[in-house]
Amino acid sequence: MLGQSRIANNLNQLAIHANSGSLAVDETTIEKLEESYARVSALRDQLVAALGLPEERAR
């Protein structure tokens, strides 16, 4: 399911706009970015746990 999501593409598009200076950043954008970061972080933690990797090695 993770591979079928558009997370990587969406993050890439955000990076392109941020690097070109065309990303409008307001409170709503910041809130959505923080929410997305939390979700990706949680997914990462679940993957690390499922793979049985030690936390310090995974980062």
CSV table of N, CA, C and O in Angstrom, one decimal:
chain,number,residue,atom,x,y,z
A,1,MET,N,0.8,-1.2,0.0
A,1,MET,CA,0.0,0.0,0.0
A,1,MET,C,0.9,1.3,0.0
A,1,MET,O,0.5,2.2,-0.7
A,2,LEU,N,2.0,1.2,0.8
A,2,LEU,CA,2.8,2.4,0.8
A,2,LEU,C,3.4,2.7,-0.5
A,2,LEU,O,3.5,3.9,-0.9
A,3,GLY,N,3.8,1.7,-1.3
A,3,GLY,CA,4.4,1.9,-2.6
A,3,GLY,C,3.4,2.4,-3.6
A,3,GLY,O,3.7,3.1,-4.6
A,4,GLN,N,2.1,2.2,-3.4
A,4,GLN,CA,1.0,2.7,-4.3
A,4,GLN,C,0.6,4.1,-3.9
A,4,GLN,O,-0.2,4.7,-4.7
A,5,SER,N,1.0,4.6,-2.8
A,5,SER,CA,0.6,6.0,-2.4
A,5,SER,C,1.4,7.0,-3.2
A,5,SER,O,2.4,6.7,-3.9
A,6,ARG,N,0.9,8.2,-3.2
A,6,ARG,CA,1.5,9.3,-3.9
A,6,ARG,C,2.4,10.1,-2.9
A,6,ARG,O,2.8,11.3,-3.3
A,7,ILE,N,2.8,9.6,-1.8
A,7,ILE,CA,3.5,10.3,-0.8
A,7,ILE,C,4.9,10.8,-1.4
A,7,ILE,O,5.2,12.0,-1.3
A,8,ALA,N,5.6,9.9,-2.0
A,8,ALA,CA,6.9,10.3,-2.6
A,8,ALA,C,6.8,11.4,-3.7
A,8,ALA,O,7.5,12.4,-3.7
A,9,ASN,N,5.8,11.2,-4.5
A,9,ASN,CA,5.6,12.2,-5.6
A,9,ASN,C,5.2,13.6,-5.0
A,9,ASN,O,5.7,14.6,-5.4
A,10,ASN,N,4.3,13.5,-4.0
A,10,ASN,CA,3.8,14.8,-3.4
A,10,ASN,C,5.0,15.5,-2.6
A,10,ASN,O,5.1,16.7,-2.7
A,11,LEU,N,5.8,14.7,-2.0
A,11,LEU,CA,7.0,15.3,-1.3
A,11,LEU,C,8.0,15.9,-2.3
A,11,LEU,O,8.5,17.0,-2.1
A,12,ASN,N,8.1,15.2,-3.4
A,12,ASN,CA,9.0,15.7,-4.5
A,12,ASN,C,8.5,17.0,-5.0
A,12,ASN,O,9.3,18.0,-5.2
A,13,GLN,N,7.2,17.1,-5.3
A,13,GLN,CA,6.6,18.4,-5.8
A,13,GLN,C,6.8,19.5,-4.8
A,13,GLN,O,7.0,20.6,-5.1
A,14,LEU,N,6.6,19.2,-3.5
A,14,LEU,CA,6.8,20.2,-2.5
A,14,LEU,C,8.2,20.7,-2.5
A,14,LEU,O,8.5,21.9,-2.4
A,15,ALA,N,9.2,19.8,-2.6
A,15,ALA,CA,10.6,20.2,-2.6
A,15,ALA,C,10.9,21.1,-3.8
A,15,ALA,O,11.6,22.0,-3.7
A,16,ILE,N,10.4,20.7,-5.0
A,16,ILE,CA,10.6,21.5,-6.2
A,16,ILE,C,10.1,22.9,-6.0
A,16,ILE,O,10.8,23.9,-6.3
A,17,HIS,N,8.9,23.1,-5.5
A,17,HIS,CA,8.3,24.4,-5.3
A,17,HIS,C,9.0,25.2,-4.2
A,17,HIS,O,9.3,26.4,-4.3
A,18,ALA,N,9.5,24.5,-3.1
A,18,ALA,CA,10.2,25.1,-2.0
A,18,ALA,C,11.5,25.7,-2.6
A,18,ALA,O,12.0,26.8,-2.3
A,19,ASN,N,12.2,24.8,-3.4
A,19,ASN,CA,13.5,25.2,-3.9
A,19,ASN,C,13.4,26.4,-4.9
A,19,ASN,O,14.4,27.1,-5.1
A,20,SER,N,12.3,26.4,-5.6
A,20,SER,CA,12.2,27.5,-6.6
A,20,SER,C,11.6,28.8,-6.0
A,20,SER,O,11.5,29.8,-6.7
A,21,GLY,N,11.2,28.7,-4.8
A,21,GLY,CA,10.6,29.9,-4.1
A,21,GLY,C,9.2,30.1,-4.4
A,21,GLY,O,8.6,31.1,-4.1
A,22,SER,N,8.5,29.1,-5.0
A,22,SER,CA,7.1,29.3,-5.4
A,22,SER,C,6.1,28.6,-4.5
A,22,SER,O,4.9,28.6,-4.7
A,23,LEU,N,6.6,28.1,-3.3
A,23,LEU,CA,5.7,27.5,-2.4
A,23,LEU,C,5.2,28.5,-1.4
A,23,LEU,O,6.0,29.1,-0.6
A,24,ALA,N,3.9,28.8,-1.5
A,24,ALA,CA,3.3,29.8,-0.6
A,24,ALA,C,3.2,29.1,0.8
A,24,ALA,O,2.6,28.1,1.0
A,25,VAL,N,3.8,29.7,1.8
A,25,VAL,CA,3.8,29.2,3.1
A,25,VAL,C,2.9,30.1,4.0
A,25,VAL,O,3.3,31.2,4.2
A,26,ASP,N,1.9,29.5,4.5
A,26,ASP,CA,1.0,30.2,5.5
A,26,ASP,C,0.7,29.2,6.6
A,26,ASP,O,1.3,28.1,6.6
A,27,GLU,N,-0.1,29.6,7.6
A,27,GLU,CA,-0.4,28.8,8.7
A,27,GLU,C,-1.0,27.4,8.3
A,27,GLU,O,-0.6,26.4,8.8
A,28,THR,N,-1.9,27.5,7.3
A,28,THR,CA,-2.5,26.2,6.8
A,28,THR,C,-1.5,25.3,6.2
A,28,THR,O,-1.4,24.1,6.5
A,29,THR,N,-0.5,25.8,5.4
A,29,THR,CA,0.5,25.0,4.8
A,29,THR,C,1.4,24.4,5.9
A,29,THR,O,1.7,23.2,5.8
A,30,ILE,N,1.8,25.2,6.9
A,30,ILE,CA,2.6,24.7,8.0
A,30,ILE,C,1.9,23.6,8.7
A,30,ILE,O,2.5,22.6,9.0
A,31,GLU,N,0.7,23.8,9.0
A,31,GLU,CA,-0.1,22.8,9.8
A,31,GLU,C,-0.2,21.5,9.0
A,31,GLU,O,0.0,20.4,9.5
A,32,LYS,N,-0.4,21.6,7.7
A,32,LYS,CA,-0.5,20.4,6.8
A,32,LYS,C,0.9,19.7,6.7
A,32,LYS,O,0.9,18.4,6.7
A,33,LEU,N,1.9,20.5,6.6
A,33,LEU,CA,3.3,19.9,6.5
A,33,LEU,C,3.6,19.1,7.8
A,33,LEU,O,4.2,18.0,7.8
A,34,GLU,N,3.3,19.8,9.0
A,34,GLU,CA,3.5,19.1,10.3
A,34,GLU,C,2.7,17.8,10.4
A,34,GLU,O,3.2,16.8,10.9
A,35,GLU,N,1.5,17.9,10.0
A,35,GLU,CA,0.6,16.7,10.0
A,35,GLU,C,1.2,15.6,9.1
A,35,GLU,O,1.3,14.4,9.5
A,36,SER,N,1.6,15.9,8.0
A,36,SER,CA,2.2,14.9,7.0
A,36,SER,C,3.5,14.4,7.6
A,36,SER,O,3.7,13.2,7.5
A,37,TYR,N,4.3,15.2,8.2
A,37,TYR,CA,5.6,14.7,8.8
A,37,TYR,C,5.3,13.7,9.9
A,37,TYR,O,5.9,12.7,10.0
A,38,ALA,N,4.3,14.0,10.7
A,38,ALA,CA,3.9,13.1,11.8
A,38,ALA,C,3.5,11.8,11.3
A,38,ALA,O,3.8,10.7,11.8
A,39,ARG,N,2.7,11.8,10.2
A,39,ARG,CA,2.2,10.5,9.6
A,39,ARG,C,3.3,9.7,9.0
A,39,ARG,O,3.4,8.5,9.1
A,40,VAL,N,4.2,10.4,8.2
A,40,VAL,CA,5.4,9.7,7.6
A,40,VAL,C,6.3,9.1,8.7
A,40,VAL,O,6.8,8.0,8.6
A,41,SER,N,6.5,9.9,9.8
A,41,SER,CA,7.3,9.4,10.9
A,41,SER,C,6.7,8.2,11.6
A,41,SER,O,7.4,7.3,11.9
A,42,ALA,N,5.4,8.2,11.7
A,42,ALA,CA,4.7,7.0,12.3
A,42,ALA,C,4.9,5.8,11.4
A,42,ALA,O,5.1,4.7,11.9
A,43,LEU,N,4.7,6.0,10.1
A,43,LEU,CA,4.9,4.9,9.2
A,43,LEU,C,6.3,4.3,9.3
A,43,LEU,O,6.5,3.1,9.3
A,44,ARG,N,7.3,5.2,9.3
A,44,ARG,CA,8.7,4.8,9.4
A,44,ARG,C,8.9,4.0,10.7
A,44,ARG,O,9.5,2.9,10.7
A,45,ASP,N,8.4,4.5,11.8
A,45,ASP,CA,8.5,3.7,13.1
A,45,ASP,C,7.9,2.3,13.0
A,45,ASP,O,8.4,1.4,13.5
A,46,GLN,N,6.7,2.3,12.3
A,46,GLN,CA,6.1,1.0,12.2
A,46,GLN,C,6.9,0.0,11.3
A,46,GLN,O,7.0,-1.2,11.6
A,47,LEU,N,7.5,0.6,10.2
A,47,LEU,CA,8.3,-0.2,9.4
A,47,LEU,C,9.6,-0.7,10.1
A,47,LEU,O,9.9,-1.9,9.9
A,48,VAL,N,10.2,0.1,10.8
A,48,VAL,CA,11.4,-0.2,11.6
A,48,VAL,C,11.0,-1.3,12.6
A,48,VAL,O,11.8,-2.3,12.7
A,49,ALA,N,9.9,-1.2,13.3
A,49,ALA,CA,9.5,-2.2,14.2
A,49,ALA,C,9.2,-3.5,13.5
A,49,ALA,O,9.6,-4.6,14.0
A,50,ALA,N,8.5,-3.5,12.4
A,50,ALA,CA,8.1,-4.7,11.7
A,50,ALA,C,9.3,-5.4,11.1
A,50,ALA,O,9.3,-6.6,11.1
A,51,LEU,N,10.3,-4.7,10.8
A,51,LEU,CA,11.6,-5.3,10.3
A,51,LEU,C,12.5,-5.7,11.4
A,51,LEU,O,13.5,-6.4,11.1
A,52,GLY,N,12.2,-5.3,12.6
A,52,GLY,CA,13.0,-5.7,13.7
A,52,GLY,C,14.4,-5.0,13.8
A,52,GLY,O,15.3,-5.5,14.3
A,53,LEU,N,14.4,-3.8,13.2
A,53,LEU,CA,15.7,-3.1,13.2
A,53,LEU,C,15.8,-2.3,14.5
A,53,LEU,O,14.8,-1.7,15.0
A,54,PRO,N,17.0,-2.2,15.0
A,54,PRO,CA,17.2,-1.3,16.1
A,54,PRO,C,17.0,0.2,15.7
A,54,PRO,O,17.4,0.5,14.6
A,55,GLU,N,16.4,0.9,16.6
A,55,GLU,CA,16.1,2.3,16.2
A,55,GLU,C,17.3,3.1,15.8
A,55,GLU,O,17.2,3.9,14.8
A,56,GLU,N,18.4,3.0,16.5
A,56,GLU,CA,19.6,3.8,16.1
A,56,GLU,C,20.2,3.5,14.7
A,56,GLU,O,20.7,4.3,14.0
A,57,ARG,N,20.0,2.2,14.3
A,57,ARG,CA,20.5,1.8,13.0
A,57,ARG,C,19.6,2.3,11.9
A,57,ARG,O,20.0,2.6,10.8
A,58,ALA,N,18.3,2.4,12.2
A,58,ALA,CA,17.4,2.7,11.2
A,58,ALA,C,17.4,4.2,10.7
A,58,ALA,O,17.1,4.5,9.7
A,59,ARG,N,17.9,5.0,11.6
A,59,ARG,CA,18.0,6.5,11.2
A,59,ARG,C,19.2,6.8,10.5
A,59,ARG,O,20.1,6.8,10.1
